[in-house]
CSV table of C-alpha atoms in Angstrom, one decimal:
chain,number,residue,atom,x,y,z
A,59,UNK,CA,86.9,88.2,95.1
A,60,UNK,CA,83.8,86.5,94.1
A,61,UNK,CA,85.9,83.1,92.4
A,62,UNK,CA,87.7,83.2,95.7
A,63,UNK,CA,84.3,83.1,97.9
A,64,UNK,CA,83.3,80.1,95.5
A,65,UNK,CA,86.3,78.3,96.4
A,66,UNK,CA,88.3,78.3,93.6
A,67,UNK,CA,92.0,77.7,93.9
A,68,UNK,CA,94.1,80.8,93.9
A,69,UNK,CA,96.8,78.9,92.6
A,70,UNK,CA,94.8,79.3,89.4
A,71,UNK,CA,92.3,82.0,89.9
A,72,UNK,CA,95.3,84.5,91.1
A,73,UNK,CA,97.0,83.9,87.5
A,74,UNK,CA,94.2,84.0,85.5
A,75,UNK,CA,92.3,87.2,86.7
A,76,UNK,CA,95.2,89.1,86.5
A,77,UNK,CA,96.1,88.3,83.0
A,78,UNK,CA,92.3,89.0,82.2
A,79,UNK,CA,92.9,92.8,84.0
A,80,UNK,CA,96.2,92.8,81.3
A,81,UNK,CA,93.3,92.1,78.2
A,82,UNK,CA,91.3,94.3,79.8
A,83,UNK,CA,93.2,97.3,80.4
A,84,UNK,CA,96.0,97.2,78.2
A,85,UNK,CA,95.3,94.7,75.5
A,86,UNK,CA,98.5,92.6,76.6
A,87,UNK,CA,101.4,92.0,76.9
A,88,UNK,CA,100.0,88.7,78.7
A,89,UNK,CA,103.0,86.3,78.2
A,90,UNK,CA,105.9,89.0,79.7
A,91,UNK,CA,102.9,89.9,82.7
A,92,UNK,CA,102.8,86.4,83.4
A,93,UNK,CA,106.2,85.6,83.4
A,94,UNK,CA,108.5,88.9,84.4
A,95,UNK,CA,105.9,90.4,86.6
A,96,UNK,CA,103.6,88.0,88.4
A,97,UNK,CA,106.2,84.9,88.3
A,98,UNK,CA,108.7,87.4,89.5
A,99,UNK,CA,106.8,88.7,92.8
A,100,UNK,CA,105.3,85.4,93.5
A,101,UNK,CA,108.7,83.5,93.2
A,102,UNK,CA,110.7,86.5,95.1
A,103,UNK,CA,107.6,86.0,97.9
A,104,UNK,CA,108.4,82.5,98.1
A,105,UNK,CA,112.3,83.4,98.7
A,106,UNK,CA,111.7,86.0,101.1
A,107,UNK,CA,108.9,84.3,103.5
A,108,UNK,CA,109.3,80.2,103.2
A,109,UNK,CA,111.4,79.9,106.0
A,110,UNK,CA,108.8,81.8,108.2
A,111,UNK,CA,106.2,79.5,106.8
A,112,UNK,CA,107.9,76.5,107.2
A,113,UNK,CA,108.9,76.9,110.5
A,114,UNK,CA,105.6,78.2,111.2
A,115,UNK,CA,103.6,75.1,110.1
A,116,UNK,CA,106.1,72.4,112.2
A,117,UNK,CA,106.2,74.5,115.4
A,118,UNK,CA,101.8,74.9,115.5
A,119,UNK,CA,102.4,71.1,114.3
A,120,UNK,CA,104.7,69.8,117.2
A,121,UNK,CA,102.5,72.0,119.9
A,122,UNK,CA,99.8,70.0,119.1
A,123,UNK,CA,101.7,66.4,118.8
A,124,UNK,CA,102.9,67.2,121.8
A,125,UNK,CA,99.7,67.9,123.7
A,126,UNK,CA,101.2,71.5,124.6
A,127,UNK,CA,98.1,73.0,122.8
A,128,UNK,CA,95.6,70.9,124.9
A,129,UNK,CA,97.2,72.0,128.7
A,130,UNK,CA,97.5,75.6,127.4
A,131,UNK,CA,93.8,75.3,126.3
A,132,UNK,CA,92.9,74.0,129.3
A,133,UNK,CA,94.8,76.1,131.6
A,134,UNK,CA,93.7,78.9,130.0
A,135,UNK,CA,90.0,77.8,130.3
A,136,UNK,CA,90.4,77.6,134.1
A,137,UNK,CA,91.8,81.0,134.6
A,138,UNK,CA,89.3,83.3,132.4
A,139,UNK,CA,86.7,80.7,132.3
A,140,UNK,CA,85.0,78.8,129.5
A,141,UNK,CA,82.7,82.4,128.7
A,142,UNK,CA,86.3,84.4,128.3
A,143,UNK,CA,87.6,81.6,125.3
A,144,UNK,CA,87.0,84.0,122.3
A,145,UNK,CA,89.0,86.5,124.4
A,146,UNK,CA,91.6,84.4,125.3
A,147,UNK,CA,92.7,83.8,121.8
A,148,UNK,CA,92.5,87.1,120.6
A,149,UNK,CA,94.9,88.6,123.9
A,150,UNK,CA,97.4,85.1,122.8
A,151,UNK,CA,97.4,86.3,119.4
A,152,UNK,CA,97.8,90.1,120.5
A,153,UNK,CA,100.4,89.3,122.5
A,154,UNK,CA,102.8,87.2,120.0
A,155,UNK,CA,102.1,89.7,117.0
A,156,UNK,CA,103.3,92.7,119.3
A,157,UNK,CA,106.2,91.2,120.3
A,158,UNK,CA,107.7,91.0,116.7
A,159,UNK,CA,105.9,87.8,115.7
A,160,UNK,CA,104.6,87.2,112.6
A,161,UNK,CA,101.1,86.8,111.8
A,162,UNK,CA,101.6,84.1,109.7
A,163,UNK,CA,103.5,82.2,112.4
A,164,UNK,CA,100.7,83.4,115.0
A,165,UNK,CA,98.0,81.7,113.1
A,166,UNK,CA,99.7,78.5,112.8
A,167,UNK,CA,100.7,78.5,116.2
A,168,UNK,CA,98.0,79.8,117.7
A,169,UNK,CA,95.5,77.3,115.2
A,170,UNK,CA,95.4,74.1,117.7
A,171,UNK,CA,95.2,76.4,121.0
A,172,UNK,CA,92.4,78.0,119.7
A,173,UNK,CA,90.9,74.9,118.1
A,174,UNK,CA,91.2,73.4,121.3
A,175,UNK,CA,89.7,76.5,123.4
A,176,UNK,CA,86.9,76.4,121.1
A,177,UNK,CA,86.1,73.2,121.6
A,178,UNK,CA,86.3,73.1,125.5
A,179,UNK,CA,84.2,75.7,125.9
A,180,UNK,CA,82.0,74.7,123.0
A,181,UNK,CA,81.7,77.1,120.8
A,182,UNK,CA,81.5,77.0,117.0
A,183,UNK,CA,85.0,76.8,115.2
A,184,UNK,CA,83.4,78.5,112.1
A,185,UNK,CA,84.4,81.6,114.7
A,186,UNK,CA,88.5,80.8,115.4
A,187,UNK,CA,89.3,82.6,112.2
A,188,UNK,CA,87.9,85.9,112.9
A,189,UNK,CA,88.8,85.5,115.9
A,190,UNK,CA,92.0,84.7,114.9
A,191,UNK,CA,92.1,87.7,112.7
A,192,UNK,CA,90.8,90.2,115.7
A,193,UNK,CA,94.3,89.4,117.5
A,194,UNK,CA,96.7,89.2,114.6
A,195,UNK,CA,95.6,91.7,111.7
A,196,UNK,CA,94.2,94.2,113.2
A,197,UNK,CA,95.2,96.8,116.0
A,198,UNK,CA,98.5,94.9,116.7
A,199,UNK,CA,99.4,95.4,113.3
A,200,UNK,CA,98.5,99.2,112.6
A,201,UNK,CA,97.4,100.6,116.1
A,202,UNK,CA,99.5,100.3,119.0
A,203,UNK,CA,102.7,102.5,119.1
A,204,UNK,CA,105.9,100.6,119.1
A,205,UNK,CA,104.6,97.5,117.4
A,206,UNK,CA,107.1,96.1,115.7
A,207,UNK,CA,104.8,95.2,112.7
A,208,UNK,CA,106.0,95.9,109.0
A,209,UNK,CA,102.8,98.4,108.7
A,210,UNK,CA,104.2,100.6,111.3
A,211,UNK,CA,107.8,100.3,110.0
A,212,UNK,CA,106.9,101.7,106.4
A,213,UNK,CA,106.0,104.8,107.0
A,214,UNK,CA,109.3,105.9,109.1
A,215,UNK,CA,111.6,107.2,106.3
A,216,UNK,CA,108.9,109.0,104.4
A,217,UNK,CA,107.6,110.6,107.1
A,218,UNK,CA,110.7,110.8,109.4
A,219,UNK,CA,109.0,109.4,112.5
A,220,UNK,CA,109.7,106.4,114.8
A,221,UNK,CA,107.2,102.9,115.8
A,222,UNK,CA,105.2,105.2,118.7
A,223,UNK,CA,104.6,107.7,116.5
A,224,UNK,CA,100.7,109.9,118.2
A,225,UNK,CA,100.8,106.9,120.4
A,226,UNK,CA,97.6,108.3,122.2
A,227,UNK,CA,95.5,108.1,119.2
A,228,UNK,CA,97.2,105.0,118.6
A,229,UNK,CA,95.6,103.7,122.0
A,230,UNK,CA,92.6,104.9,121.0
A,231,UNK,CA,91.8,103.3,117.3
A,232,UNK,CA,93.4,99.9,119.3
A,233,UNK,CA,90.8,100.0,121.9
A,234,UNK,CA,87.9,100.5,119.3
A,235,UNK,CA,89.0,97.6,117.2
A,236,UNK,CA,89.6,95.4,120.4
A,237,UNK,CA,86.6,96.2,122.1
A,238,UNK,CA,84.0,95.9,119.1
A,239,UNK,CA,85.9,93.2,117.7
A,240,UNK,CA,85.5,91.1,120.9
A,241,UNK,CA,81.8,92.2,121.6
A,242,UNK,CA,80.9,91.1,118.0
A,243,UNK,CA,82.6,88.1,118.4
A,244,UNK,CA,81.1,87.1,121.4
A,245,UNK,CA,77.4,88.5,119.7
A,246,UNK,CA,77.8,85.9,117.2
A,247,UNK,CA,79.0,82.7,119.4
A,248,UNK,CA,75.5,83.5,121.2
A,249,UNK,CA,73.6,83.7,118.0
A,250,UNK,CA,75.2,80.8,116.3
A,251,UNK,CA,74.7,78.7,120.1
A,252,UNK,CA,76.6,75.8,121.5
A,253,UNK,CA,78.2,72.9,119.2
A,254,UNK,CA,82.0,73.3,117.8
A,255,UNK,CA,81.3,70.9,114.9
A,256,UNK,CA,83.7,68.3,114.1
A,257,UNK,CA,85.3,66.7,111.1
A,258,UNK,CA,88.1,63.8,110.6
A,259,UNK,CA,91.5,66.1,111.2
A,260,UNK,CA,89.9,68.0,114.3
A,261,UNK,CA,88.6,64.3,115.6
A,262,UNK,CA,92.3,63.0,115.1
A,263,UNK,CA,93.3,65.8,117.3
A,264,UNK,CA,91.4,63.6,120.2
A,265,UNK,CA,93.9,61.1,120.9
A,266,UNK,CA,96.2,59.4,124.1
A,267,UNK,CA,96.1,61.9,126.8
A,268,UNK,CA,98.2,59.4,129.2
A,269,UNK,CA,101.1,61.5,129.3
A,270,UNK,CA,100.3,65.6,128.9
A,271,UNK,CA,103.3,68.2,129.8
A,272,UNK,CA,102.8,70.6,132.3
A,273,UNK,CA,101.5,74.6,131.8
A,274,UNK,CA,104.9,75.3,132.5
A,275,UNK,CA,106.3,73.5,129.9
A,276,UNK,CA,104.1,73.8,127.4
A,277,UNK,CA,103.8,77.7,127.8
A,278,UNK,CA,107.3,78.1,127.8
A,279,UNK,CA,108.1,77.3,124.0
A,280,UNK,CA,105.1,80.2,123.1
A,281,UNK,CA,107.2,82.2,125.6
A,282,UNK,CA,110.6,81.8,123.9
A,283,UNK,CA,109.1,82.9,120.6
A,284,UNK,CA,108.1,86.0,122.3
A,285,UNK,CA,111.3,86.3,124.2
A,286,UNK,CA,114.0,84.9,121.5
A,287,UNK,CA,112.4,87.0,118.5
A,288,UNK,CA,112.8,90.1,120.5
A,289,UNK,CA,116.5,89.3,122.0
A,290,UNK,CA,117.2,88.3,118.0
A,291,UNK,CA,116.0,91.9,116.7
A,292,UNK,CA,117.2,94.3,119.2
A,293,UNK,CA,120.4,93.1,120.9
A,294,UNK,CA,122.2,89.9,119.4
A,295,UNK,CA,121.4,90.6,115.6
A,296,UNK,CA,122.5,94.6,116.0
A,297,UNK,CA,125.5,93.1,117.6
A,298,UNK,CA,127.0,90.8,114.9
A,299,UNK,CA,129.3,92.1,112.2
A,300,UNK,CA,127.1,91.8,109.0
A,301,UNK,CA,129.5,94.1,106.8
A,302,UNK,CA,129.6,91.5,104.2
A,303,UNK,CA,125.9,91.7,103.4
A,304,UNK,CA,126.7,94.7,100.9
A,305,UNK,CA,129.2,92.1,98.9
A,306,UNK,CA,127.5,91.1,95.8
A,307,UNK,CA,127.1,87.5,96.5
A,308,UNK,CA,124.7,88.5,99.5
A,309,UNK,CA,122.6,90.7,97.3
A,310,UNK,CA,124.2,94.0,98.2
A,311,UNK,CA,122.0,94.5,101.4
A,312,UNK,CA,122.7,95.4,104.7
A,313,UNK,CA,121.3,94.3,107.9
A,314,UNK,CA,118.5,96.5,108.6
A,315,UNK,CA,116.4,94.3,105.5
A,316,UNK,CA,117.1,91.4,106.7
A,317,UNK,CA,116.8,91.5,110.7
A,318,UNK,CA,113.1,90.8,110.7
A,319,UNK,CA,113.3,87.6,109.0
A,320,UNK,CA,116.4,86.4,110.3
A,321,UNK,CA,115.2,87.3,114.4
A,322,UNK,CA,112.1,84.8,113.4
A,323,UNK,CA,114.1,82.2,111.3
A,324,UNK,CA,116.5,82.0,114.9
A,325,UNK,CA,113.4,82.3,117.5
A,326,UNK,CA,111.2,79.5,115.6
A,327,UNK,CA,114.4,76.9,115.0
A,328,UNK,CA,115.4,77.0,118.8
A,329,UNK,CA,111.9,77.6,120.2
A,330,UNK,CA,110.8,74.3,118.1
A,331,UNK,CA,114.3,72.5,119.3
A,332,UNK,CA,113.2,73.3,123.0
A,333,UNK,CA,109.9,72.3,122.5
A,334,UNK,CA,111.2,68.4,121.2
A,335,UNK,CA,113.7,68.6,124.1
A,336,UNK,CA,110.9,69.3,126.8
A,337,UNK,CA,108.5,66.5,124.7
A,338,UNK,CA,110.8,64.0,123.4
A,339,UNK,CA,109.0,61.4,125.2
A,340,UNK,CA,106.1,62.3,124.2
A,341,UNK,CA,107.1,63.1,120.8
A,342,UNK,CA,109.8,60.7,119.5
A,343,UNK,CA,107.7,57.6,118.1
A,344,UNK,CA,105.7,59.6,115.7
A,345,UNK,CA,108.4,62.6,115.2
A,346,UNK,CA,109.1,61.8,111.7
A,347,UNK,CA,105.5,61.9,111.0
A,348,UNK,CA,104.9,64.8,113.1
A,349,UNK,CA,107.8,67.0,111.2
A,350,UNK,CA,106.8,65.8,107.7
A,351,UNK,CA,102.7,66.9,108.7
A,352,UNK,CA,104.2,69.8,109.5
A,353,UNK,CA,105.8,70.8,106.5
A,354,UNK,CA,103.4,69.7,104.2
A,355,UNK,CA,101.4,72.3,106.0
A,356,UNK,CA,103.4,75.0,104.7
A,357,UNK,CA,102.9,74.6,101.5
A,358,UNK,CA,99.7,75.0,100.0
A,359,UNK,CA,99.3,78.2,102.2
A,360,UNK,CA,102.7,79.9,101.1
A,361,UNK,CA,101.9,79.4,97.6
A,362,UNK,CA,98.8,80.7,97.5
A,363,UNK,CA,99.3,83.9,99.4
A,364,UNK,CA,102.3,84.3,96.7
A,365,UNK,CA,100.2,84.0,94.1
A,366,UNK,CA,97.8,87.0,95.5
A,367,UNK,CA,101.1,88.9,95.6
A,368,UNK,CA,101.7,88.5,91.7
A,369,UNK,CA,98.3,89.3,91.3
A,370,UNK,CA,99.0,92.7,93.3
A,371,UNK,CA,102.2,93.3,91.2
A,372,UNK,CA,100.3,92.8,87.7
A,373,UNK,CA,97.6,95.1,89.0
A,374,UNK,CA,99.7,97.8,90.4
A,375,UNK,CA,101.9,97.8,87.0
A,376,UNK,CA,98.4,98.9,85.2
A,377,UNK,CA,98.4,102.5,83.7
A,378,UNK,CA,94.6,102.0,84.9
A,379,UNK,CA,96.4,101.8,88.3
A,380,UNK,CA,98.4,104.8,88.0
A,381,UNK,CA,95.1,107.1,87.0
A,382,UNK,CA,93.1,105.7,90.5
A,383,UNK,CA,96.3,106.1,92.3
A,384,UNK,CA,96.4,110.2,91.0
A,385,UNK,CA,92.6,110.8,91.9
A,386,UNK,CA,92.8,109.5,95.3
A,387,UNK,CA,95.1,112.6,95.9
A,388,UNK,CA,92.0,114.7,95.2
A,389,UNK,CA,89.9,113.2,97.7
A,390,UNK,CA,89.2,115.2,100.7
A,391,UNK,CA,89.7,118.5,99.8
A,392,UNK,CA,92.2,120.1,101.9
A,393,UNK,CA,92.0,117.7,104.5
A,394,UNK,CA,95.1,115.4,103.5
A,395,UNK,CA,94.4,113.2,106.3
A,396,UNK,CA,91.1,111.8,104.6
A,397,UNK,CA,93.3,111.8,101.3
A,398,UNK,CA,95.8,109.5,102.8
A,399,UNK,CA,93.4,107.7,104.2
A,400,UNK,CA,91.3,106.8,101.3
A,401,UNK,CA,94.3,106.3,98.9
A,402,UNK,CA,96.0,103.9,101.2
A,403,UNK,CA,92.5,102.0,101.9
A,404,UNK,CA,92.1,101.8,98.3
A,405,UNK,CA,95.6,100.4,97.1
A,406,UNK,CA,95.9,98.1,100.1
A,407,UNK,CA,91.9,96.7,98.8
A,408,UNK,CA,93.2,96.8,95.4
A,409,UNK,CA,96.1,94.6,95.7
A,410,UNK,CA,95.1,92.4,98.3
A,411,UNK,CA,98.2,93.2,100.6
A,412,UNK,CA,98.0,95.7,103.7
A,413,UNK,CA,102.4,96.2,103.5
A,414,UNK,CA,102.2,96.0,99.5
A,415,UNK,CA,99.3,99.1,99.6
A,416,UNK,CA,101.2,100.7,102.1
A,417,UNK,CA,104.0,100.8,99.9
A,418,UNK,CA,102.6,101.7,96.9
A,419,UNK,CA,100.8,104.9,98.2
A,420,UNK,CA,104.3,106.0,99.5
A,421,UNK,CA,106.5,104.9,97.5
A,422,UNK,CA,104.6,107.1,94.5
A,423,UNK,CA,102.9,109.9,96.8
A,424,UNK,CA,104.7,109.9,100.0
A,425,UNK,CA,106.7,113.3,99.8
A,426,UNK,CA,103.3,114.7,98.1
A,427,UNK,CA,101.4,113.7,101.2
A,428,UNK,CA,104.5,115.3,103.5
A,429,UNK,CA,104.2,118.5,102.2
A,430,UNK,CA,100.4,118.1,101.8
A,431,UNK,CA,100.8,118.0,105.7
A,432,UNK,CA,103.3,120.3,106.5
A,433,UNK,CA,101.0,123.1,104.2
A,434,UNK,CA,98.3,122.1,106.5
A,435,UNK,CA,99.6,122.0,109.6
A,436,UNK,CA,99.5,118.0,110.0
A,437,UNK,CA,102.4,116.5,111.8
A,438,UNK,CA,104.3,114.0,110.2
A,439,UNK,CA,103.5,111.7,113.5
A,440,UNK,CA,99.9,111.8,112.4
A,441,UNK,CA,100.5,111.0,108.5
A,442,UNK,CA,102.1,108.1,110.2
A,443,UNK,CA,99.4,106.5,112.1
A,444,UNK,CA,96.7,107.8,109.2
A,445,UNK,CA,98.5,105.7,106.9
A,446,UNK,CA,99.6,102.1,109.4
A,447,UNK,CA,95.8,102.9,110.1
A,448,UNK,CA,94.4,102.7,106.5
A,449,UNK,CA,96.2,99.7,105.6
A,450,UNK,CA,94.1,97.4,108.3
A,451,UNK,CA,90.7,97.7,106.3
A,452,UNK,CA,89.9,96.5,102.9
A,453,UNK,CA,93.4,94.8,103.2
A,454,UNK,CA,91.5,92.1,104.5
A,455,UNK,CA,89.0,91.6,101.4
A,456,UNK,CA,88.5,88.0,100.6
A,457,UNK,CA,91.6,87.7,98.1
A,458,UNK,CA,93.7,88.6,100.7
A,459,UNK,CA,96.8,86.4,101.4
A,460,UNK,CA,96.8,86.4,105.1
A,461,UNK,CA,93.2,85.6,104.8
A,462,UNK,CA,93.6,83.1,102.6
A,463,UNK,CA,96.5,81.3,104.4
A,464,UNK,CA,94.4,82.0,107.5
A,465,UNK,CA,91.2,80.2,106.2
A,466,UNK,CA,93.5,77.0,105.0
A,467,UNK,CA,95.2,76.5,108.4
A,468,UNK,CA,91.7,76.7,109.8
A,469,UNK,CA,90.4,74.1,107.2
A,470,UNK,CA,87.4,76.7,106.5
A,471,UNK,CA,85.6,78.1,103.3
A,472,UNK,CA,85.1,81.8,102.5
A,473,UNK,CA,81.9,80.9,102.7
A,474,UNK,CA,81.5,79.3,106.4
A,475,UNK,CA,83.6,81.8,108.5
A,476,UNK,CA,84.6,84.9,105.9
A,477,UNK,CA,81.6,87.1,107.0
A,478,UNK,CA,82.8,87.2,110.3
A,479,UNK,CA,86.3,88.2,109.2
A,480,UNK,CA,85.1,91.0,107.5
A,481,UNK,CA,82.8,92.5,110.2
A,482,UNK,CA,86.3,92.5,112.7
A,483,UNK,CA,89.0,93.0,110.4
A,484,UNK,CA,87.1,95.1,107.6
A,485,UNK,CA,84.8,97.5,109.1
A,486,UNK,CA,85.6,97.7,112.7
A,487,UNK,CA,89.2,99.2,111.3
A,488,UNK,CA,87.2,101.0,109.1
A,489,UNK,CA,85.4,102.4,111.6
A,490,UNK,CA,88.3,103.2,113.6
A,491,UNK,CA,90.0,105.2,110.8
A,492,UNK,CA,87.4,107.3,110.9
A,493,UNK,CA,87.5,108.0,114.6
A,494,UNK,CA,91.2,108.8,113.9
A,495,UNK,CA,90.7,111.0,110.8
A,496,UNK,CA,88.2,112.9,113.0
A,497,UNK,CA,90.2,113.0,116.5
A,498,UNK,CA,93.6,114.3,114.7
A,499,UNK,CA,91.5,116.7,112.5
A,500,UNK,CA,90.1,118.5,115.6
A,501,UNK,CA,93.2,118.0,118.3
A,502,UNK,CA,96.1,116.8,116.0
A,503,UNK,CA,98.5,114.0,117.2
A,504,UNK,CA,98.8,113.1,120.7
């Protein structure tokens, strides 16, 4: 954590410090860590979440080519006002992440709207990635019932629950993390004062404005996102007849582990193909530049959040690992709420990955922390939101891969805008875990 707040590369730093915990703990084997178990999760990383990447980085690139990210700015500006521009990213963000979108997407989408926001309404960018993070990884992701986020999908089959699992505590622990979130936000805009700062990419963003689309139009691609990855996972996916997944040559899946990637693969392509077809004027002289910009963008961000998910895998494959990972059980006494809690907090800090935590805790104690609950009297309903809860905290420490990938789309440092990152995506969770651990203590799930 400390290399990464100095600004070293995690394309090296990921590598290296998890062969040094191999030394460390186990005296080796460092050549088969490097090679069967980090290469192995960062490669299969790169497999499973390029395409969402990819598309990601040419659709936030061909919003802002296209101008669409300067009229949404500005038509947002002129409904809430240049005082509600912190807010107005955070809801934009909310919004796209509970419909099914995925945060990585979000925050290259979302990047040049909120850039541009920001800089309207003057206000200093070293804020967009909290603010940023406030809408995408925090209460959308772990809070509010039905969200269709991987965080509140894991939990199901050990716990036997559905997406709205103790929805009204769900509410709750959202509200907390929204409300504080924003009021720190807009705490720190004041204290920092007026001035976005500028540099060459974010002056290059300043260029013809002859020919602009309208609202309509340039809402309308954000909208088909929303719209497409949601008709994608629910209706024309569950439709199609994917029997031939469970062949060999298709990796002997079925459709169910696939669904979430392939709704955002379809929603992105055609959502980026209308967004051309609306702009083509606008867009067509530079378009090869625009789409090669665009992917270039993907890929220093993709490979470094891989490479913090090798690190995770070489840490979790510790025996040191598996000795933390029996103690947390301990914790709390016979309260297995603050157990769960605790434990999850820990391995999601620990490996730098809120889904890879998640899965970790369960995966190893999950039926322990069932019938911990059922000898209790804890409903599976609240293990469920305990544990989508606890992942939304110390995931977010600085070696985290959203935050990394987060920080490079911004073209920021640890350094210039990580504090405020950790105040809304690090404590305020925090904070709101414990309001939950407390509230389903005394009145149980609701």
């Amino acid at each position: 954590m400390f290399l990464a707040y100095r600004g070293l590369s995690l394309l090296l730093l990921a590598p290296a410090m998890a062969l040094l915990a191999v030394l460390a703990a186990e005296g080796g084997p460092v050549l088969a860590s490097y090679t069967q178990i980090f290469m192995q999760a960062t490669g299969g990383f790169i497999i499973q979440y390029f395409p969402l990447f990819l598309l990601g980085a040419v659709f936030g690139k061909l919003m802002e080519a296209s101008g669409s990210a300067r009229v949404l700015a500005d038509g947002i500006i002129r409904r809430l006002g240049p005082g509600k521009a912190i807010l107005a990213v955070v809801l934009s963000c909310a919004v796209m992440t509970y419909g099914g979108v995925s945060l990585f997407v979000v925050a290259f989408a979302v990047w040049p709207i909120a850039a541009a926001l920001f800089r309207e309404a003057d206000l200093p960018k070293v804020l967009i990635p909290a603010t940023i993070a406030l809408g995408a990884f925090t209460f959308t992701m772990t809070s509010l019932p039905g969200t269709p986020a991987i965080q509140n999908a894991i939990p199901m089959p050990y716990f036997g629950t559905t997406p709205f699992a103790a929805p009204g505590l769900g509410l709750i622990t959202g509200a907390l993390m929204l409300g504080f979130g924003w009021a720190w936000l807009e705490y720190r805009a004041r204290a920092l004062g007026p001035g976005y700062g500028t540099d060459p990419e974010d002056s290059a963003e300043e260029k013809d404005a002859d020919s602009t689309p309208s609202l309509a139009v340039a809402a309308l691609p954000l909208v088909l996102v929303l719209a497409l990855n949601l008709a994608f996972t629910f209706v024309l996916i569950p439709a199609m007849d994917t029997g031939y997944l469970s062949q060999p040559e298709f990796g002997e899946t079925d459709v169910g582990s696939v669904r979430g990637v392939w709704s955002i693969i379809s929603a992105l392509t055609l959502a980026s193909l209308a967004l051309v077809a609306l702009n083509w004027r606008r867009l067509a002289e530079g378009m090869g530049e625009t789409l090669e910009d665009g992917a270039q963008d993907s890929l220093k961000p993709i490979f470094n959040t891989a490479s913090l998910v090798g690190f995770g895998a070489v840490i979790a494959s510790l025996s040191a690992f598996g000795v933390i990972r029996d103690w947390v059980v301990t914790v709390g006494g016979d309260n297995p709420l603050i157990s769960l809690a605790v434990g999850t907090s820990l391995l999601a800090g620990m490996t730098g990955s809120a889904s890879g935590g998640m899965s970790i805790a369960l995966s190893t104690l999950g039926e322990t922390y069932l019938e911990m609950g059922q000898a209790a009297g804890v409903s599976p309903e609240l293990l469920h939101r305990v544990t989508a809860v606890a992942t939304g905290g110390l995931d977010a420490l600085p070696h985290n891969g959203a935050v990394i990938t987060l920080l490079t789309i911004c073209g920021l440092t640890h350094r210039e805008a990580y504090r405020d990152i950790a105040v809304v995506a690090v404590l305020i969770p925090i904070l709101a875990l414990v309001v939950l651990v407390t509230l389903g203590t005394l009145f149980g799930s609701f």
